[in-house]
mmCIF file of C-alpha atoms in Angstrom:
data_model
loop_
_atom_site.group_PDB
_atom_site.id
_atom_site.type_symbol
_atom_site.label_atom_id
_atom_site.label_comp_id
_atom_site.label_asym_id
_atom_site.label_seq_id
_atom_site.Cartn_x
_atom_site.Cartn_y
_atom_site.Cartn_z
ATOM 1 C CA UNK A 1 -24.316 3.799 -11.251
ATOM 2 C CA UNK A 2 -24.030 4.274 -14.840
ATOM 3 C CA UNK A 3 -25.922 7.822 -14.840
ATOM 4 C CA UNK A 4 -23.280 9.032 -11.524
ATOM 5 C CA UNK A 5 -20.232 8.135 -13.646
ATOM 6 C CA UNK A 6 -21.680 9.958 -16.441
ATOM 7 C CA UNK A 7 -22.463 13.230 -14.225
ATOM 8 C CA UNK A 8 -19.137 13.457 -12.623
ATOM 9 C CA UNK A 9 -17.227 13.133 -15.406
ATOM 10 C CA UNK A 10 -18.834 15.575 -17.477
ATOM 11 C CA UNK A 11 -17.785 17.996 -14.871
ATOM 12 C CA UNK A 12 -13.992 16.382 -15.394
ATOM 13 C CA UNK A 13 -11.057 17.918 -17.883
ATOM 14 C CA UNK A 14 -8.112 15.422 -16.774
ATOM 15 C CA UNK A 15 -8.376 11.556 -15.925
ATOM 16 C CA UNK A 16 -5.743 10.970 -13.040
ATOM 17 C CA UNK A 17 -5.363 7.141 -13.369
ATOM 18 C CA UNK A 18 -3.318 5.118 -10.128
ATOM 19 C CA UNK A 19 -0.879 2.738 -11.687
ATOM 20 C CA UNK A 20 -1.205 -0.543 -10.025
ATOM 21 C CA UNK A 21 -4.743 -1.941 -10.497
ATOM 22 C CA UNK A 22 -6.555 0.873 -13.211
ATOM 23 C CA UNK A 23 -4.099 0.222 -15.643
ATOM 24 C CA UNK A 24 -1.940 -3.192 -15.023
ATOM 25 C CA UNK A 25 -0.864 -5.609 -12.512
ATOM 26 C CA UNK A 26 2.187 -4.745 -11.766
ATOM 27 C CA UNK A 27 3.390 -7.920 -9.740
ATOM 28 C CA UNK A 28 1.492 -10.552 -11.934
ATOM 29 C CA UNK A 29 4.473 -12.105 -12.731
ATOM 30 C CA UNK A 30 6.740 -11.130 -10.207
ATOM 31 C CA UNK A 31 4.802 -11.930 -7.245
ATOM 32 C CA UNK A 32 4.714 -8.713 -4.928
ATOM 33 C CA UNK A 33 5.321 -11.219 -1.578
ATOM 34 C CA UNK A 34 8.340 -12.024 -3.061
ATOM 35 C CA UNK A 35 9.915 -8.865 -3.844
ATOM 36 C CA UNK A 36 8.405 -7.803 -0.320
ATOM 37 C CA UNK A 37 11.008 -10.826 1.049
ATOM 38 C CA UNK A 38 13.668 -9.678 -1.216
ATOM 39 C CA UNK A 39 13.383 -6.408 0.549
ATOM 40 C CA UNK A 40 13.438 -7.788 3.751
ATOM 41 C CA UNK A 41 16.485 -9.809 2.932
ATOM 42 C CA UNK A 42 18.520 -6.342 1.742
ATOM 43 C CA UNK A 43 17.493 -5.194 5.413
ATOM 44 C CA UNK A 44 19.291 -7.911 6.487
ATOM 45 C CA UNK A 45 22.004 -7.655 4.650
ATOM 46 C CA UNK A 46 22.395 -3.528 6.198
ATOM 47 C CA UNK A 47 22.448 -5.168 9.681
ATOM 48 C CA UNK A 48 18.796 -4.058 9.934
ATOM 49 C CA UNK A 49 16.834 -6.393 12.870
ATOM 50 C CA UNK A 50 13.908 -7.480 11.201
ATOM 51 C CA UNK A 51 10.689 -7.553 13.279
ATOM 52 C CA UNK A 52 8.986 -10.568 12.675
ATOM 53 C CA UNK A 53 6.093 -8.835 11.781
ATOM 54 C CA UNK A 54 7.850 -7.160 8.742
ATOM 55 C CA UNK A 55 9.474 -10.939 7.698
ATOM 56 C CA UNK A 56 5.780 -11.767 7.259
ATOM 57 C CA UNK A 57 4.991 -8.889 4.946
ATOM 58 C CA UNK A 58 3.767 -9.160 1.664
ATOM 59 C CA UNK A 59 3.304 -5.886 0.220
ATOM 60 C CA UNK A 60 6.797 -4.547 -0.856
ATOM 61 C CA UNK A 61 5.472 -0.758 -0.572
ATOM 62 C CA UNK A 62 5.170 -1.517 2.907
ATOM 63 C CA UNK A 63 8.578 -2.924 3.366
ATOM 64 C CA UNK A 64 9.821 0.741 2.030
ATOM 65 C CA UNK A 65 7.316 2.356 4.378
ATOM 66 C CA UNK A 66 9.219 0.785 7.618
ATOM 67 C CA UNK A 67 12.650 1.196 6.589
ATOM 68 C CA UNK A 68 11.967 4.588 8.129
ATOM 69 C CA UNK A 69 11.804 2.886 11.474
ATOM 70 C CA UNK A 70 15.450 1.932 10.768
ATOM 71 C CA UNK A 71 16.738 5.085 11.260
ATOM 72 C CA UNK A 72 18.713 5.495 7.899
ATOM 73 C CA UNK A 73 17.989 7.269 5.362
ATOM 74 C CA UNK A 74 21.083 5.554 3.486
ATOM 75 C CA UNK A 75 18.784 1.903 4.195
ATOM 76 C CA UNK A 76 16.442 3.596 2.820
ATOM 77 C CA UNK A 77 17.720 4.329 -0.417
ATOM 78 C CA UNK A 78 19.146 0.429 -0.724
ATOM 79 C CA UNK A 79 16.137 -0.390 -0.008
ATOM 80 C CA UNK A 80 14.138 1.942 -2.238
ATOM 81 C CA UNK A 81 16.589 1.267 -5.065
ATOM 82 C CA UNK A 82 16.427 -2.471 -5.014
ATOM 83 C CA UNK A 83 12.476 -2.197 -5.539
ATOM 84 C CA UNK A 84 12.944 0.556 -8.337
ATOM 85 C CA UNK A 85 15.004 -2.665 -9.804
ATOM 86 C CA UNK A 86 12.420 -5.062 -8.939
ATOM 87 C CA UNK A 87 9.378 -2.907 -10.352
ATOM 88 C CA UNK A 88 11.515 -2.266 -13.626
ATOM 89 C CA UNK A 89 11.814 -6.492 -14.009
ATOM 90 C CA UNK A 90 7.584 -7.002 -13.020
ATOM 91 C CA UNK A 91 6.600 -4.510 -15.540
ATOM 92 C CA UNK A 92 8.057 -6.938 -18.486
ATOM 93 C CA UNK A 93 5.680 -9.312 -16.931
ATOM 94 C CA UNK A 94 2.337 -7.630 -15.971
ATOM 95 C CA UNK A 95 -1.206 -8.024 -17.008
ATOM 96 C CA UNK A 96 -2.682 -5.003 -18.496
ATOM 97 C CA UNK A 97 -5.861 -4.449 -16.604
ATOM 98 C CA UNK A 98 -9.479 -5.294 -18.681
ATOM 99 C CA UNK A 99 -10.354 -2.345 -20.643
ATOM 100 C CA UNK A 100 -7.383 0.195 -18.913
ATOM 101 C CA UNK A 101 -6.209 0.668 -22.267
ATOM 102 C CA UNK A 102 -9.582 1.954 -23.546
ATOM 103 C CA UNK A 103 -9.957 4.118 -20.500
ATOM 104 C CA UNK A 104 -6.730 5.841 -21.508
ATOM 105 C CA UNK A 105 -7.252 6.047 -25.381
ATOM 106 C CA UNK A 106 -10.886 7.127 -24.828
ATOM 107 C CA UNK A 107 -10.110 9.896 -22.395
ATOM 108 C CA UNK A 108 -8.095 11.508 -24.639
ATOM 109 C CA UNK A 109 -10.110 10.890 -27.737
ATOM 110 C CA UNK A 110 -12.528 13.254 -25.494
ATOM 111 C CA UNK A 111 -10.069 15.464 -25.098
ATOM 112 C CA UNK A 112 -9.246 15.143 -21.221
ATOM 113 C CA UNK A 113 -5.381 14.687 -20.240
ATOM 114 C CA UNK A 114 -4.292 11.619 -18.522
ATOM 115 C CA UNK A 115 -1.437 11.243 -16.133
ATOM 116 C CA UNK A 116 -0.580 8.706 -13.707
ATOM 117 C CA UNK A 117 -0.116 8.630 -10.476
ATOM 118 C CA UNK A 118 1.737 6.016 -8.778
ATOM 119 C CA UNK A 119 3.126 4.623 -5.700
ATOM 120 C CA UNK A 120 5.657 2.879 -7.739
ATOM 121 C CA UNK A 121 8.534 4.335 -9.360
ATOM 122 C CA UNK A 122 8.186 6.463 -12.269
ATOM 123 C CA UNK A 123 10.807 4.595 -14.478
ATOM 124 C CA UNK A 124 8.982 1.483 -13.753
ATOM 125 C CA UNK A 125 5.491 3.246 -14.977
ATOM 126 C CA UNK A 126 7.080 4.620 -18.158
ATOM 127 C CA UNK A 127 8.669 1.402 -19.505
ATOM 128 C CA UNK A 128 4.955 -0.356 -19.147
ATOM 129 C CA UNK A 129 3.680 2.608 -20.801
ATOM 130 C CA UNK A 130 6.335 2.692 -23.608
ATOM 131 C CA UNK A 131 6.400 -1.188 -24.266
ATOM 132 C CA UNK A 132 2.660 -1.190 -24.181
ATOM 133 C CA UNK A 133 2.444 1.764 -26.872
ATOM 134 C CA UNK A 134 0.797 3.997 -24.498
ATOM 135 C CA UNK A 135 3.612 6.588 -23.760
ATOM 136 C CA UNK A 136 2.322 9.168 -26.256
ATOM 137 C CA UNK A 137 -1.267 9.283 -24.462
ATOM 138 C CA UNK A 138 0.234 9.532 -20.559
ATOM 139 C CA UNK A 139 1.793 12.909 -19.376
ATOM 140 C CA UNK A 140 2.868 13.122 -16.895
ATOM 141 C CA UNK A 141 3.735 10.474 -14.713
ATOM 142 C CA UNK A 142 4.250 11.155 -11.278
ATOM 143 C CA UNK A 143 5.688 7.804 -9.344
ATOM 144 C CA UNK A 144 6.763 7.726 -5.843
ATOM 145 C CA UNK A 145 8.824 10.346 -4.032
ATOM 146 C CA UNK A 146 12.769 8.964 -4.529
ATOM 147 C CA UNK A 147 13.188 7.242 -0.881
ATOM 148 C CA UNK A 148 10.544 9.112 0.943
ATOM 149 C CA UNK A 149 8.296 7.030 1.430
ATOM 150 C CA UNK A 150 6.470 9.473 3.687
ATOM 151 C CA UNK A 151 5.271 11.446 0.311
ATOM 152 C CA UNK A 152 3.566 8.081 -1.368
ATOM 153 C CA UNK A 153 -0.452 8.223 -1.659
ATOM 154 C CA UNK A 154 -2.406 9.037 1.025
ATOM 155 C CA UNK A 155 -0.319 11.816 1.249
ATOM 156 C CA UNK A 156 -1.873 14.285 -1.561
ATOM 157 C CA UNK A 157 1.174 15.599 -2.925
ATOM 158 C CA UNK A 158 1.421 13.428 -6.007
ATOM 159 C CA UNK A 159 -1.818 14.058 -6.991
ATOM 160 C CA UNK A 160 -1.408 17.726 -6.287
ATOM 161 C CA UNK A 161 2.103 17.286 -8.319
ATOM 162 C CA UNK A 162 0.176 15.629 -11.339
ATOM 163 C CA UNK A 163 -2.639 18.950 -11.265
ATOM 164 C CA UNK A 164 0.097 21.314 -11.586
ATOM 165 C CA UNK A 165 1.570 19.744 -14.515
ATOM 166 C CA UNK A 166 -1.602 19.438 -16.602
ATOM 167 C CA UNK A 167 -2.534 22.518 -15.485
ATOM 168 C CA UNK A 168 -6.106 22.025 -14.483
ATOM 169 C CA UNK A 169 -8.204 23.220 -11.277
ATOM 170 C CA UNK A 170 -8.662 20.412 -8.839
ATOM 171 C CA UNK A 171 -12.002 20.774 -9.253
ATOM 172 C CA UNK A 172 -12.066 19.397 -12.612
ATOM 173 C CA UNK A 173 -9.742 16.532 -11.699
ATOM 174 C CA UNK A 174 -10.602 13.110 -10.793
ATOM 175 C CA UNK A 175 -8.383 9.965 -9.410
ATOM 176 C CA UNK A 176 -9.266 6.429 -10.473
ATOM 177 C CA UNK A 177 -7.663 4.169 -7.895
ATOM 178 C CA UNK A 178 -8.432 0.510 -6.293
ATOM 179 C CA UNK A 179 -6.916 1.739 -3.055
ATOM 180 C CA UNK A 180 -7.875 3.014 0.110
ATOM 181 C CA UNK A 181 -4.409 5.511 0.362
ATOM 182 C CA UNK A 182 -5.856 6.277 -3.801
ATOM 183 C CA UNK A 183 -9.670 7.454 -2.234
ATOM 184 C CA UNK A 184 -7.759 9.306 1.360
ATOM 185 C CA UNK A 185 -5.269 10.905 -0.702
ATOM 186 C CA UNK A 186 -7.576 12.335 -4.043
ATOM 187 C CA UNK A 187 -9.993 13.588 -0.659
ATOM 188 C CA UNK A 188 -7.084 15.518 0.907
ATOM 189 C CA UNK A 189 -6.050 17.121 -2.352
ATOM 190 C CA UNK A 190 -9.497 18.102 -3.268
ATOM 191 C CA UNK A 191 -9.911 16.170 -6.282
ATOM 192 C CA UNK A 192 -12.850 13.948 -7.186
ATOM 193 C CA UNK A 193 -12.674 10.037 -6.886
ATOM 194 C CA UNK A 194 -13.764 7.007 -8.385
ATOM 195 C CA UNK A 195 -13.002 3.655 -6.578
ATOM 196 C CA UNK A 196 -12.468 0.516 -8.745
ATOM 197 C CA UNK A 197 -13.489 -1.996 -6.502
ATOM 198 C CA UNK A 198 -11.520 -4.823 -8.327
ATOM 199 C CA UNK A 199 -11.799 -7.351 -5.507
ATOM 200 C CA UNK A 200 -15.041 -8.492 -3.118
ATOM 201 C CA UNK A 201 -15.087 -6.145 -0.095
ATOM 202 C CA UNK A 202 -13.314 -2.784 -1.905
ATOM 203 C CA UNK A 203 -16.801 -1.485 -2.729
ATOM 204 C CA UNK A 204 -18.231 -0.580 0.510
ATOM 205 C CA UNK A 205 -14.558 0.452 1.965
ATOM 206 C CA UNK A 206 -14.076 3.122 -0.946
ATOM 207 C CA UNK A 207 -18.005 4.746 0.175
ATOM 208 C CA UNK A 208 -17.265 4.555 3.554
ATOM 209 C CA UNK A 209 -14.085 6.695 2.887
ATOM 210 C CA UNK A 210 -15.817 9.074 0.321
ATOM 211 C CA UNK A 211 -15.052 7.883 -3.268
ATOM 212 C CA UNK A 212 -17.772 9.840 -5.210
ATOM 213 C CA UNK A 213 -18.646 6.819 -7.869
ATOM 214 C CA UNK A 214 -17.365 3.322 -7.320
ATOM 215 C CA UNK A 215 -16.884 0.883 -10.227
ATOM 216 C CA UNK A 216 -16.185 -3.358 -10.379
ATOM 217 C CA UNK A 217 -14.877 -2.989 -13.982
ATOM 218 C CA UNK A 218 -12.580 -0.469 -15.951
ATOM 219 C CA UNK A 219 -15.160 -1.009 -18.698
ATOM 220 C CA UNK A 220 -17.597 1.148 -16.717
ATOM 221 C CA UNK A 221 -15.379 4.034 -17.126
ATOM 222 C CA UNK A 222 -14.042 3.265 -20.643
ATOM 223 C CA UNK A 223 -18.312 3.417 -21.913
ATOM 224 C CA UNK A 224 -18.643 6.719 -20.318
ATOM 225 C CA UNK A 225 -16.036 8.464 -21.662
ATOM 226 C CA UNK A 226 -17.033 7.483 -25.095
#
């Protein structure tokens, strides 16, 4: 796996890094289930009738994702400014990923932008970045689409987005994500993929939906770019 990694990225200029997973954990210390029931509870509080499917949900990206279903885009900016709140709080408590550091400071000690791009909100990404002494080695960041949740990953336009800004074909581009919307939405834009499979299972979802490498551990990536 080793000698893939180190193919693909010596085709690569820019290291396009998803926020959640590659580099921390967002929700380590803000459980996401419970922000996802905070969010629920703010639909209540709109007059929104919760389906009991949604009560149940844990992922708070989700919760955003069905406030369309509501039919207002004024819930939906409650609702999407309550978890810009929420993010801002769990970054003062989340665990750096293993070696995400070393991805970043390595990438750029080979000379290859990084920039993020994130289904969270931007502000939340920057003030982990900043407190973590990182800011000066991440442009840009491009978080999620200010209550439209209809433009997060897989759609391809933040990746897209993120190309512009550094400037760099697409073909020299490639997305590290641990999700399935990171490997559908780096494949729609035309950029190349690695999948970090950071739970059991991940691995054979990302090849089955194209990712070009897959990697367990950020360390992988952080010894090839050296």
């Amino acid at each position: 796996m080793s000698g893939d990694l180190g193919r693909l990225l010596a085709g690569m200029g820019t290291v396009l890094l998803d926020f959640d997973g590659p580099v921390c954990s967002i929700f380590a210390g803000y459980p996401a289930p419970q922000v996802a029931a905070e969010l629920v509870d703010v639909l209540r509080r709109q007059g929104v009738d919760v389906p009991p499917d949604l009560v149940s949900e844990p992922d708070p990206l989700e919760v955003l994702r069905r406030t369309i279903s509501a039919g207002s885009h004024g819930i939906t900016r409650v609702v999407e400014d309550a978890l810009c709140a929420a993010e801002r709080r769990a970054v003062e408590t989340a665990e750096p990923t293993p070696y995400g550091r070393e991805v970043i400071v390595a990438a750029r000690q080979a000379g290859m932008p990084v920039a993020v791009v994130s289904n969270n909100s931007a502000g939340a990404v920057s003030a982990y970045l900043a407190a973590h002494r990182l800011a000066a080695y991440v442009s840009p960041v491009v978080g999620r689409a200010y209550a439209d949740p209809s433009r997060m990953k897989p759609n391809p336009e933040p990746i897209l987005q993120a190309a512009r800004a550094v400037g760099e074909p697409l073909s020299r581009c490639v997305l590290v994500g641990d999700s399935l919307s990171d490997i559908e939405g780096a494949r729609a834009a035309g950029v190349r993929v690695i999948g970090y499979a950071n739970r059991p299972g991940k691995a054979e979802t990302f090849w089955a939906a194209g990712a070009d490498v897959v990697i367990t551990s950020m360390s992988e990536l952080a010894c090839a770019l050296i």
